[in-house]
Short mmCIF file of C-alpha atoms and ligand atoms in Angstrom, two decimals:
data_model
loop_
_atom_site.label_atom_id
_atom_site.label_comp_id
_atom_site.label_asym_id
_atom_site.label_seq_id
_atom_site.Cartn_x
_atom_site.Cartn_y
_atom_site.Cartn_z
CA MET A 1 14.99 -2.59 -10.53
CA SER A 2 14.04 0.02 -13.09
CA HIS A 3 10.33 -0.60 -12.73
CA THR A 4 9.77 0.40 -9.12
CA LEU A 5 6.32 1.93 -8.82
CA ILE A 6 5.35 4.99 -6.78
CA ALA A 7 2.01 5.07 -5.01
CA PRO A 8 1.21 8.43 -3.38
CA SER A 9 -0.90 7.99 -0.25
CA ILE A 10 -4.04 10.11 -0.41
CA LEU A 11 -4.10 10.23 3.41
CA ALA A 12 -1.63 13.10 3.09
CA ALA A 13 -3.62 14.96 0.42
CA ASP A 14 -5.63 18.13 1.06
CA PHE A 15 -9.15 16.80 1.62
CA ALA A 16 -10.61 20.23 0.98
CA ASN A 17 -9.07 20.05 -2.49
CA LEU A 18 -9.33 16.35 -3.13
CA GLN A 19 -10.23 16.54 -6.82
CA ARG A 20 -7.33 18.92 -7.44
CA ASP A 21 -4.87 16.59 -5.69
CA ILE A 22 -6.18 13.52 -7.53
CA GLU A 23 -5.84 15.25 -10.87
CA MET A 24 -2.32 16.29 -9.89
CA ILE A 25 -1.44 12.62 -9.32
CA ASN A 26 -3.20 11.61 -12.54
CA ALA A 27 -0.98 14.04 -14.45
CA SER A 28 2.21 13.06 -12.60
CA GLU A 29 4.58 10.13 -13.13
CA ALA A 30 3.02 8.31 -10.15
CA ASP A 31 1.82 4.78 -10.85
CA TRP A 32 -0.93 4.04 -8.32
CA PHE A 33 -3.20 5.75 -5.83
CA HIS A 34 -2.72 4.34 -2.31
CA ILE A 35 -5.88 4.68 -0.24
CA ASP A 36 -5.76 4.13 3.55
CA ILE A 37 -8.99 3.03 5.20
CA MET A 38 -8.78 3.11 9.04
CA ASP A 39 -11.59 2.10 11.38
CA GLY A 40 -10.41 3.40 14.76
CA VAL A 41 -10.35 -0.18 16.09
CA PHE A 42 -7.59 -2.02 14.24
CA VAL A 43 -5.56 1.20 14.35
CA PRO A 44 -5.89 4.17 16.71
CA ASN A 45 -7.14 6.52 14.01
CA ILE A 46 -10.10 6.94 11.64
CA SER A 47 -9.28 8.13 8.13
CA PHE A 48 -12.26 8.16 5.77
CA GLY A 49 -14.78 5.70 4.42
CA MET A 50 -16.87 4.67 1.47
CA PRO A 51 -18.26 8.01 0.19
CA VAL A 52 -14.77 9.49 0.05
CA LEU A 53 -13.36 6.42 -1.72
CA LYS A 54 -16.21 6.66 -4.21
CA ALA A 55 -15.27 10.28 -4.91
CA ILE A 56 -11.59 9.35 -5.33
CA SER A 57 -12.38 6.50 -7.73
CA LYS A 58 -14.54 8.81 -9.82
CA HIS A 59 -11.52 10.97 -10.69
CA ALA A 60 -8.59 8.54 -10.45
CA THR A 61 -7.21 7.34 -13.79
CA LYS A 62 -4.58 5.05 -12.25
CA THR A 63 -4.68 1.80 -10.26
CA VAL A 64 -6.62 2.22 -7.01
CA ASP A 65 -4.69 0.39 -4.29
CA VAL A 66 -6.83 0.15 -1.15
CA HIS A 67 -5.13 -0.62 2.19
CA LEU A 68 -7.66 -1.75 4.78
CA MET A 69 -6.64 -1.13 8.38
CA ILE A 70 -9.89 -2.51 9.72
CA VAL A 71 -11.06 -5.49 11.74
CA ASP A 72 -13.16 -8.13 10.00
CA PRO A 73 -12.38 -6.99 6.43
CA ASP A 74 -14.37 -9.91 4.95
CA ARG A 75 -17.56 -7.96 5.61
CA TYR A 76 -16.66 -5.30 3.06
CA ILE A 77 -14.91 -7.10 0.19
CA GLN A 78 -17.76 -6.73 -2.30
CA THR A 79 -18.35 -3.14 -1.19
CA PHE A 80 -14.77 -2.17 -1.98
CA ALA A 81 -14.95 -3.92 -5.35
CA ASP A 82 -18.08 -1.90 -6.17
CA LEU A 83 -16.32 1.31 -5.06
CA GLY A 84 -13.58 0.83 -7.65
CA ALA A 85 -10.72 -0.81 -5.76
CA ASN A 86 -8.32 -2.61 -8.12
CA ILE A 87 -6.14 -4.03 -5.34
CA LEU A 88 -7.55 -4.81 -1.91
CA THR A 89 -5.06 -5.31 0.90
CA VAL A 90 -6.06 -6.76 4.26
CA HIS A 91 -3.92 -7.02 7.40
CA ILE A 92 -2.79 -10.53 8.28
CA GLU A 93 -3.28 -9.59 11.95
CA ALA A 94 -6.99 -8.99 11.22
CA CYS A 95 -7.66 -12.24 9.33
CA THR A 96 -8.49 -15.52 11.04
CA HIS A 97 -9.02 -17.30 7.70
CA LEU A 98 -6.54 -15.54 5.43
CA HIS A 99 -6.71 -18.09 2.61
CA ARG A 100 -10.49 -17.76 2.41
CA THR A 101 -10.25 -13.96 2.46
CA LEU A 102 -7.74 -13.97 -0.41
CA GLN A 103 -10.01 -16.17 -2.52
CA ALA A 104 -12.97 -13.89 -1.81
CA ILE A 105 -11.03 -10.79 -2.88
CA LYS A 106 -10.05 -12.44 -6.16
CA ALA A 107 -13.57 -13.75 -6.74
CA ALA A 108 -14.75 -10.13 -6.46
CA GLY A 109 -12.41 -9.24 -9.35
CA MET A 110 -9.60 -7.52 -7.44
CA LYS A 111 -5.96 -8.29 -6.83
CA ALA A 112 -5.37 -9.62 -3.33
CA GLY A 113 -2.90 -7.96 -0.98
CA VAL A 114 -1.74 -8.82 2.54
CA ALA A 115 -0.20 -6.22 4.87
CA LEU A 116 2.17 -7.08 7.73
CA ASN A 117 2.76 -4.90 10.76
CA PRO A 118 6.40 -4.21 11.66
CA HIS A 119 6.36 -6.95 14.34
CA THR A 120 4.85 -9.63 12.09
CA SER A 121 7.18 -12.22 10.60
CA ILE A 122 7.14 -12.94 6.87
CA ALA A 123 7.42 -16.63 7.81
CA LEU A 124 3.63 -16.50 8.31
CA LEU A 125 3.28 -16.15 4.53
CA GLU A 126 5.04 -19.40 3.62
CA ASP A 127 1.83 -21.27 2.97
CA THR A 128 -0.08 -18.55 1.15
CA ILE A 129 2.52 -16.59 -0.82
CA LYS A 130 1.51 -18.13 -4.16
CA ASP A 131 -2.05 -16.89 -3.60
CA ILE A 132 -0.97 -13.33 -2.80
CA ASP A 133 -0.63 -10.67 -5.52
CA LEU A 134 0.88 -8.03 -3.24
CA VAL A 135 2.54 -8.05 0.18
CA CYS A 136 2.52 -4.67 1.89
CA LEU A 137 5.31 -4.47 4.44
CA MET A 138 4.51 -1.77 6.98
CA SER A 139 7.66 0.24 7.62
CA VAL A 140 5.90 2.21 10.38
CA ASN A 141 3.20 1.15 12.83
CA PRO A 142 -0.02 1.74 10.88
CA GLY A 143 -2.43 4.51 11.78
CA PHE A 144 -0.74 7.75 10.86
CA GLY A 145 1.21 9.39 8.08
CA GLY A 146 4.47 11.20 8.67
CA GLN A 147 6.15 8.65 10.95
CA LYS A 148 9.77 7.57 10.97
CA PHE A 149 10.85 4.65 8.77
CA ILE A 150 11.80 1.47 10.68
CA ASP A 151 15.20 0.22 9.47
CA ASN A 152 14.47 -3.48 10.06
CA THR A 153 12.32 -3.24 6.92
CA TYR A 154 15.35 -3.73 4.65
CA ASP A 155 16.02 -7.20 6.09
CA LYS A 156 12.33 -8.03 5.78
CA VAL A 157 12.23 -7.06 2.11
CA ARG A 158 15.22 -9.27 1.37
CA ALA A 159 13.73 -12.22 3.27
CA LEU A 160 10.38 -11.80 1.56
CA LYS A 161 12.00 -11.58 -1.87
CA LYS A 162 13.83 -14.83 -1.09
CA LEU A 163 10.58 -16.53 -0.06
CA ILE A 164 8.82 -15.33 -3.24
CA ASN A 165 11.64 -16.66 -5.42
CA GLU A 166 11.88 -19.98 -3.57
CA LYS A 167 8.16 -20.59 -3.94
CA GLY A 168 8.05 -19.44 -7.56
CA ALA A 169 5.44 -16.81 -6.71
CA SER A 170 4.90 -13.60 -8.68
CA THR A 171 3.93 -11.48 -5.65
CA GLN A 172 4.81 -7.78 -5.67
CA ILE A 173 6.41 -6.22 -2.59
CA GLU A 174 5.06 -2.86 -1.42
CA ILE A 175 6.61 -0.70 1.31
CA ASP A 176 4.34 1.59 3.29
CA GLY A 177 5.45 4.27 5.73
CA GLY A 178 8.21 6.82 6.00
CA VAL A 179 9.40 6.48 2.40
CA THR A 180 11.57 9.37 1.18
CA ASN A 181 14.40 9.97 -1.27
CA LYS A 182 16.73 8.81 1.54
CA ASN A 183 15.53 5.19 1.55
CA ALA A 184 13.76 4.67 -1.80
CA LYS A 185 16.77 3.39 -3.74
CA GLN A 186 17.92 1.07 -0.96
CA LEU A 187 14.40 -0.38 -0.73
CA ALA A 188 14.24 -0.96 -4.48
CA ASP A 189 17.68 -2.59 -4.41
CA ALA A 190 16.50 -4.89 -1.60
CA GLY A 191 13.59 -6.04 -3.79
CA ALA A 192 10.69 -3.63 -3.30
CA ASP A 193 8.38 -3.23 -6.30
CA VAL A 194 6.06 -0.48 -5.04
CA LEU A 195 6.84 2.42 -2.71
CA VAL A 196 4.00 4.22 -0.97
CA ALA A 197 4.77 7.84 -0.17
CA GLY A 198 2.36 10.14 1.65
CA SER A 199 3.78 13.10 3.51
CA TYR A 200 6.99 13.09 1.45
CA VAL A 201 4.99 13.71 -1.74
CA PHE A 202 2.08 15.85 -0.53
CA GLY A 203 4.17 17.79 1.98
CA ALA A 204 6.58 18.86 -0.75
CA GLU A 205 6.42 22.27 -2.32
CA ASN A 206 6.04 20.63 -5.72
CA PRO A 207 4.54 17.12 -5.40
CA THR A 208 4.63 16.48 -9.16
CA GLN A 209 8.35 17.21 -9.27
CA THR A 210 8.91 15.14 -6.12
CA VAL A 211 7.30 12.11 -7.78
CA ALA A 212 9.38 12.68 -10.91
CA ASP A 213 12.55 12.92 -8.81
CA LEU A 214 11.70 9.66 -7.00
CA LYS A 215 11.09 7.90 -10.32
CA LYS A 216 14.41 9.20 -11.64
CA LEU A 217 16.20 7.97 -8.53
CA LEU A 218 14.75 4.52 -9.13
CA SER A 219 15.39 4.29 -12.88
C1 DX5 B 301 0.02 4.46 7.58
C2 DX5 B 301 -0.55 4.36 6.18
C3 DX5 B 301 0.37 4.88 5.15
C4 DX5 B 301 0.63 6.36 5.27
C5 DX5 B 301 2.00 6.62 4.75
O1 DX5 B 301 -0.79 3.77 8.47
O2 DX5 B 301 -0.83 3.00 5.86
O3 DX5 B 301 -0.06 4.56 3.84
O4 DX5 B 301 -0.31 7.14 4.57
O5 DX5 B 301 2.33 7.93 5.00
P1 DX5 B 301 3.84 8.45 5.07
O6 DX5 B 301 4.43 8.22 3.69
O7 DX5 B 301 3.68 9.88 5.41
O8 DX5 B 301 4.55 7.64 6.11
ZN1 ZN B 302 -1.17 2.48 3.69
#
């Protein structure tokens, strides 16, 4: 419970001051960088692509956690490895051959993550959970920052934690979307290991202090 990680989402950073914001996170108590890649097809928004990720990786001194909201992610696994991703998360809804995709991510030297949309049941992970390093439970419909947290997520975290324990897996649980100081503790208590926070951190007057406050809340 005391080791819940915080992963600020760069989607909410100031892209005109990207290096400044990355260095701010480097110097903060945050644990990971969460990087959202959207293709305008899998989700109704386009975020940024490879050149921007390359620039982020150049300055980031913490784990680079890349969340792909794209169709056909298999095409870009090696590219994201070369761009400095440490964890590569694909959406289960975008993978026809999930097991093969997970093996390919690991073969490229990254940790393998699987993201689930709010409507997707964790039961779909029963046969692959031992091969998954990270499950990202979407607590909003993916595509945009600043949306409202979906309360059903608490039940999902508990059910996923149960599945992980039953199968003897060592998978980490990440929550993505609408995380604030109002739900962080309850999510950690339910079994979450990593909390992504975008607008709550970067929209704050003092993001560094906001991260520190979140960490304190979770300690
Ligand atoms: C949503 C993205 C999230 C987003 C979270 O599609 O996957 O990572 O940046 O932003 P907030 O914390 O503002 O909901
Ligand atoms: Zn994300």
